[in-house]
Short mmCIF file of C-alpha atoms and ligand atoms in Angstrom, two decimals:
data_model
loop_
_atom_site.label_atom_id
_atom_site.label_comp_id
_atom_site.label_asym_id
_atom_site.label_seq_id
_atom_site.Cartn_x
_atom_site.Cartn_y
_atom_site.Cartn_z
CA UNK A 1 62.73 30.43 -10.93
CA UNK A 2 60.38 30.71 -13.36
CA UNK A 3 56.48 31.65 -12.85
CA UNK A 4 54.66 29.10 -10.28
CA UNK A 5 52.13 27.78 -12.83
CA UNK A 6 52.21 26.73 -16.96
CA UNK A 7 49.46 25.49 -17.85
CA UNK A 8 48.64 24.56 -21.60
CA UNK A 9 46.17 22.78 -23.60
CA UNK A 10 44.65 21.68 -20.06
CA UNK A 11 40.95 19.73 -20.69
CA UNK A 12 39.26 18.61 -17.27
CA UNK A 13 36.44 16.20 -18.68
CA UNK A 14 33.46 14.55 -16.43
CA UNK A 15 31.33 12.32 -17.27
CA UNK A 16 27.84 11.39 -16.12
CA UNK A 17 25.82 9.27 -17.33
CA UNK A 18 25.74 9.08 -21.16
CA UNK A 19 26.73 12.87 -20.52
CA UNK A 20 30.04 13.83 -21.05
CA UNK A 21 31.52 18.36 -20.06
CA UNK A 22 34.46 19.39 -20.94
CA UNK A 23 34.94 22.57 -17.66
CA UNK A 24 38.37 22.44 -18.60
CA UNK A 25 38.18 23.18 -22.34
CA UNK A 26 42.24 24.15 -23.35
CA UNK A 27 43.03 26.87 -20.25
CA UNK A 28 46.42 27.87 -21.30
CA UNK A 29 47.85 30.45 -18.49
CA UNK A 30 51.35 31.48 -16.82
CA UNK A 31 50.97 32.80 -13.55
CA UNK A 32 54.19 34.45 -12.10
CA UNK A 33 55.74 34.37 -9.41
CA UNK A 34 53.87 37.52 -6.73
CA UNK A 35 51.02 37.91 -9.71
CA UNK A 36 48.09 39.34 -8.44
CA UNK A 37 45.31 37.36 -11.24
CA UNK A 38 41.64 37.09 -10.76
CA UNK A 39 39.19 34.76 -12.68
CA UNK A 40 35.22 35.78 -12.62
CA UNK A 41 32.53 34.11 -15.09
CA UNK A 42 29.15 33.09 -15.37
CA UNK A 43 28.36 29.95 -12.78
CA UNK A 44 29.19 26.62 -14.28
CA UNK A 45 32.78 28.43 -16.82
CA UNK A 46 34.81 25.98 -14.83
CA UNK A 47 36.42 28.58 -12.45
CA UNK A 48 36.39 26.43 -9.20
CA UNK A 49 37.40 23.46 -11.42
CA UNK A 50 40.32 25.60 -12.36
CA UNK A 51 41.82 26.31 -9.04
CA UNK A 52 41.06 22.26 -7.89
CA UNK A 53 43.47 22.00 -10.61
CA UNK A 54 45.99 25.01 -9.42
CA UNK A 55 45.48 23.21 -6.70
CA UNK A 56 46.59 20.17 -6.93
CA UNK A 57 43.23 18.81 -5.50
CA UNK A 58 42.76 17.70 -8.75
CA UNK A 59 44.82 15.56 -10.04
CA UNK A 60 43.52 13.85 -12.86
CA UNK A 61 43.84 16.57 -15.75
CA UNK A 62 44.58 15.67 -20.06
CA UNK A 63 47.28 18.87 -20.81
CA UNK A 64 49.93 19.99 -19.25
CA UNK A 65 49.97 21.88 -16.24
CA UNK A 66 54.26 22.43 -14.70
CA UNK A 67 54.01 23.56 -10.89
CA UNK A 68 57.55 25.41 -9.50
CA UNK A 69 58.34 23.79 -12.15
CA UNK A 70 57.39 20.60 -12.17
CA UNK A 71 55.36 18.54 -13.89
CA UNK A 72 52.62 17.22 -12.33
CA UNK A 73 51.59 14.31 -14.08
CA UNK A 74 54.66 13.33 -12.94
CA UNK A 75 54.51 13.61 -9.43
CA UNK A 76 53.16 10.41 -6.86
CA UNK A 77 50.08 11.54 -5.00
CA UNK A 78 52.26 12.14 -1.67
CA UNK A 79 54.56 15.10 -3.13
CA UNK A 80 51.15 16.75 -4.79
CA UNK A 81 49.87 16.48 -0.57
CA UNK A 82 53.84 17.46 0.37
CA UNK A 83 53.60 20.95 -2.22
CA UNK A 84 49.61 21.29 -1.09
CA UNK A 85 50.23 21.90 2.65
CA UNK A 86 54.46 23.86 2.58
CA UNK A 87 52.82 25.71 -1.16
CA UNK A 88 50.50 26.24 -1.50
CA UNK A 89 46.98 28.21 0.46
CA UNK A 90 43.16 27.47 -0.97
CA UNK A 91 40.02 28.95 0.49
CA UNK A 92 37.02 27.08 -0.90
CA UNK A 93 34.50 27.83 -2.27
CA UNK A 94 32.34 25.44 0.44
CA UNK A 95 35.61 26.51 3.00
CA UNK A 96 36.13 23.23 4.80
CA UNK A 97 37.19 23.60 7.52
CA UNK A 98 36.83 21.03 10.51
CA UNK A 99 34.23 21.72 12.64
CA UNK A 100 35.01 20.42 15.80
CA UNK A 101 37.84 22.58 15.71
CA UNK A 102 37.73 26.39 16.75
CA UNK A 103 38.26 29.01 14.19
CA UNK A 104 42.15 29.70 16.23
CA UNK A 105 42.46 25.19 15.87
CA UNK A 106 41.70 25.06 12.20
CA UNK A 107 44.77 27.80 11.95
CA UNK A 108 46.94 25.85 13.79
CA UNK A 109 46.13 22.10 12.72
CA UNK A 110 48.39 22.53 9.40
CA UNK A 111 51.30 25.08 10.83
CA UNK A 112 51.75 21.93 13.51
CA UNK A 113 51.34 19.81 10.64
CA UNK A 114 54.35 21.55 8.49
CA UNK A 115 56.52 21.31 11.76
CA UNK A 116 55.85 24.43 13.17
CA UNK A 117 56.73 25.16 16.92
CA UNK A 118 53.81 25.34 19.41
CA UNK A 119 54.59 29.34 20.10
CA UNK A 120 55.55 30.39 17.23
CA UNK A 121 52.37 28.14 15.31
CA UNK A 122 50.63 30.39 18.14
CA UNK A 123 52.37 32.76 17.27
CA UNK A 124 51.32 33.31 13.58
CA UNK A 125 47.84 31.92 13.77
CA UNK A 126 46.40 34.69 16.02
CA UNK A 127 48.55 37.36 13.60
CA UNK A 128 45.69 35.87 11.02
CA UNK A 129 42.35 36.12 12.00
CA UNK A 130 43.42 39.81 14.53
CA UNK A 131 44.05 40.65 10.72
CA UNK A 132 41.23 38.66 9.15
CA UNK A 133 39.14 41.28 11.60
CA UNK A 134 38.58 37.95 14.17
CA UNK A 135 40.34 38.50 17.14
CA UNK A 136 36.60 38.22 19.36
CA UNK A 137 36.09 35.08 17.62
CA UNK A 138 39.21 32.95 17.32
CA UNK A 139 37.98 30.31 20.72
CA UNK A 140 34.56 30.08 18.03
CA UNK A 141 33.29 26.89 16.29
CA UNK A 142 31.94 27.23 12.92
CA UNK A 143 28.79 26.47 13.82
CA UNK A 144 29.34 29.29 16.32
CA UNK A 145 30.62 31.98 13.51
CA UNK A 146 28.47 34.00 10.74
CA UNK A 147 28.94 32.96 6.67
CA UNK A 148 31.13 35.64 6.46
CA UNK A 149 33.64 35.05 9.46
CA UNK A 150 33.65 31.41 8.57
CA UNK A 151 34.78 32.40 5.24
CA UNK A 152 38.17 34.90 6.30
CA UNK A 153 38.83 31.70 9.20
CA UNK A 154 39.37 29.78 5.63
CA UNK A 155 41.80 32.11 3.86
CA UNK A 156 43.49 33.47 6.59
CA UNK A 157 44.29 29.33 7.18
CA UNK A 158 44.48 28.88 3.47
CA UNK A 159 47.45 31.90 4.44
CA UNK A 160 48.86 30.40 7.27
CA UNK A 161 52.00 28.54 6.09
CA UNK A 162 53.59 31.68 3.88
CA UNK A 163 52.48 29.74 -0.05
CA UNK A 164 53.80 30.43 -3.13
CA UNK A 165 50.61 30.32 -4.55
CA UNK A 166 47.39 31.20 -3.30
CA UNK A 167 43.81 29.91 -4.26
CA UNK A 168 40.33 32.00 -3.32
CA UNK A 169 37.29 30.61 -4.85
CA UNK A 170 34.70 33.79 -3.84
CA UNK A 171 36.67 35.04 -1.07
CA UNK A 172 33.83 37.89 -0.07
CA UNK A 173 30.76 36.26 -0.26
CA UNK A 174 28.39 37.17 2.18
CA UNK A 175 30.62 40.10 3.21
CA UNK A 176 29.41 43.37 4.62
CA UNK A 177 31.94 46.36 3.23
CA UNK A 178 33.63 46.54 6.75
CA UNK A 179 34.40 42.59 6.81
CA UNK A 180 35.52 43.00 3.30
CA UNK A 181 38.32 45.26 5.02
CA UNK A 182 39.56 42.20 6.74
CA UNK A 183 39.60 39.92 2.89
CA UNK A 184 42.06 43.24 1.70
CA UNK A 185 44.42 43.72 4.82
CA UNK A 186 45.04 39.72 4.60
CA UNK A 187 45.25 39.89 0.64
CA UNK A 188 48.17 43.02 0.31
CA UNK A 189 49.72 40.86 3.94
CA UNK A 190 49.67 37.69 0.88
CA UNK A 191 51.41 39.31 -1.53
CA UNK A 192 53.64 40.98 0.92
CA UNK A 193 54.57 38.04 2.28
CA UNK A 194 55.35 36.63 -1.90
CA UNK A 195 53.04 34.68 -2.61
CA UNK A 196 51.09 35.15 -6.39
CA UNK A 197 47.52 35.37 -6.07
CA UNK A 198 44.50 33.43 -8.33
CA UNK A 199 41.15 35.20 -7.43
CA UNK A 200 37.73 33.70 -8.38
CA UNK A 201 35.28 36.33 -7.29
CA UNK A 202 32.15 37.99 -8.91
CA UNK A 203 32.45 40.88 -6.73
CA UNK A 204 33.30 44.14 -8.08
CA UNK A 205 34.78 46.14 -4.97
CA UNK A 206 37.86 43.53 -5.18
CA UNK A 207 38.30 42.59 -8.95
CA UNK A 208 39.85 46.35 -9.16
CA UNK A 209 42.55 44.86 -6.62
CA UNK A 210 43.78 42.33 -9.60
CA UNK A 211 45.96 43.74 -11.97
CA UNK A 212 45.52 40.76 -14.76
CA UNK A 213 42.31 39.67 -15.06
CA UNK A 214 40.29 37.28 -17.03
CA UNK A 215 36.63 35.89 -18.17
CA UNK A 216 36.17 31.55 -18.12
CA UNK A 217 32.93 31.17 -20.11
CA UNK A 218 32.01 27.41 -21.08
CA UNK A 219 35.22 26.01 -19.63
CA UNK A 220 37.79 28.32 -21.66
CA UNK A 221 39.37 31.68 -20.16
CA UNK A 222 40.28 35.13 -21.55
CA UNK A 223 42.25 37.80 -20.78
CA UNK A 224 40.44 40.49 -20.23
CA UNK A 225 42.14 44.13 -21.59
CA UNK A 226 43.83 46.20 -18.83
CA UNK A 227 41.37 49.64 -19.25
CA UNK A 228 41.56 49.90 -15.69
CA UNK A 229 44.90 50.71 -13.48
CA UNK A 230 46.56 47.83 -11.58
CA UNK A 231 46.82 46.46 -8.76
CA UNK A 232 46.88 49.55 -6.06
CA UNK A 233 49.09 47.29 -3.54
CA UNK A 234 51.46 44.75 -3.73
N1 ATP B 1 32.74 16.44 -9.89
C1 ATP B 1 32.67 16.69 -10.69
N2 ATP B 1 31.72 15.76 -11.49
C2 ATP B 1 30.67 16.01 -12.38
N3 ATP B 1 30.57 17.88 -13.07
C3 ATP B 1 31.54 18.17 -12.30
C4 ATP B 1 31.90 18.28 -11.60
N4 ATP B 1 32.50 18.93 -10.60
C5 ATP B 1 32.55 20.12 -12.56
N5 ATP B 1 31.28 19.95 -12.66
C6 ATP B 1 30.84 19.96 -13.37
O1 ATP B 1 31.37 21.64 -14.21
C7 ATP B 1 30.98 22.61 -14.92
C8 ATP B 1 31.87 23.49 -14.28
O2 ATP B 1 31.93 23.08 -12.92
P1 ATP B 1 33.09 24.82 -11.73
O3 ATP B 1 32.23 24.38 -10.47
O4 ATP B 1 34.12 24.43 -12.36
O5 ATP B 1 32.30 26.06 -12.15
P2 ATP B 1 31.97 27.01 -11.55
O6 ATP B 1 32.33 28.45 -12.00
O7 ATP B 1 32.99 27.03 -10.05
O8 ATP B 1 30.71 27.44 -11.04
P3 ATP B 1 29.83 28.91 -9.83
O9 ATP B 1 29.95 29.96 -9.93
O10 ATP B 1 28.73 28.96 -9.28
O11 ATP B 1 31.18 27.89 -8.23
C9 ATP B 1 29.97 22.75 -14.29
O12 ATP B 1 28.74 22.43 -15.54
C10 ATP B 1 29.18 21.75 -13.65
O13 ATP B 1 28.15 20.78 -13.02
MG1 MG B 2 33.05 27.81 -8.11
#
């Protein structure tokens, strides 16, 4: 198998009235199998936009993106939908939990949609929520959870179908030190299960866990020098 993601000269222009913003402005990036990539950068730099393109949520980009060897611009929405379900795990910056479903049910939906049996789905969902430190919150609705707890539910949900590519947008926002341990446990598990991880974070506690570091500024991505040793996990 080649790399999971190859981006070449990717641009993502947005037009608001007469104003044009290139949220991505010529991004080159290779994400190898099992890689651990972290992206930092100021607000508005294009970090979430990059994850949306990588995650096949946003296909309105220019340039070339090959996902698992296939040219994304040549795929149909239905194909991208299947890949998002089976091959990609995404914990969005604004979470997108289903508000009427419990934490447990939010995890069960993509498991059952992928054809997992009810018993196996129950086991996997429970196991991931436990690892996230949410063992006593499984039957809570999103509104009955704290911000940090909701964020961990979204992370656990991203892992249910053992994705080849895991995308995390600010996974430790609103999290204290103990909850960050829950996030670390999930990260280690994702790597052990073979996912390539691309995370966006400002959290210095988390950046040190990643072997490959990039800085995003005004839609451009720059690899940072490795002054520190690589990740302790994976
Ligand atoms: N749907 C959209 N329509 C128009 N402009 C957009 C859209 N999405 C993003 N942008 C613009 O693209 C730029 C990059 O946005 P993006 O959300 O990727 O930034 P970010 O690096 O994730 O910021 P933050 O750290 O605040 O989450 C911003 O200037 C934003 O206003
Ligand atoms: Mg963002």
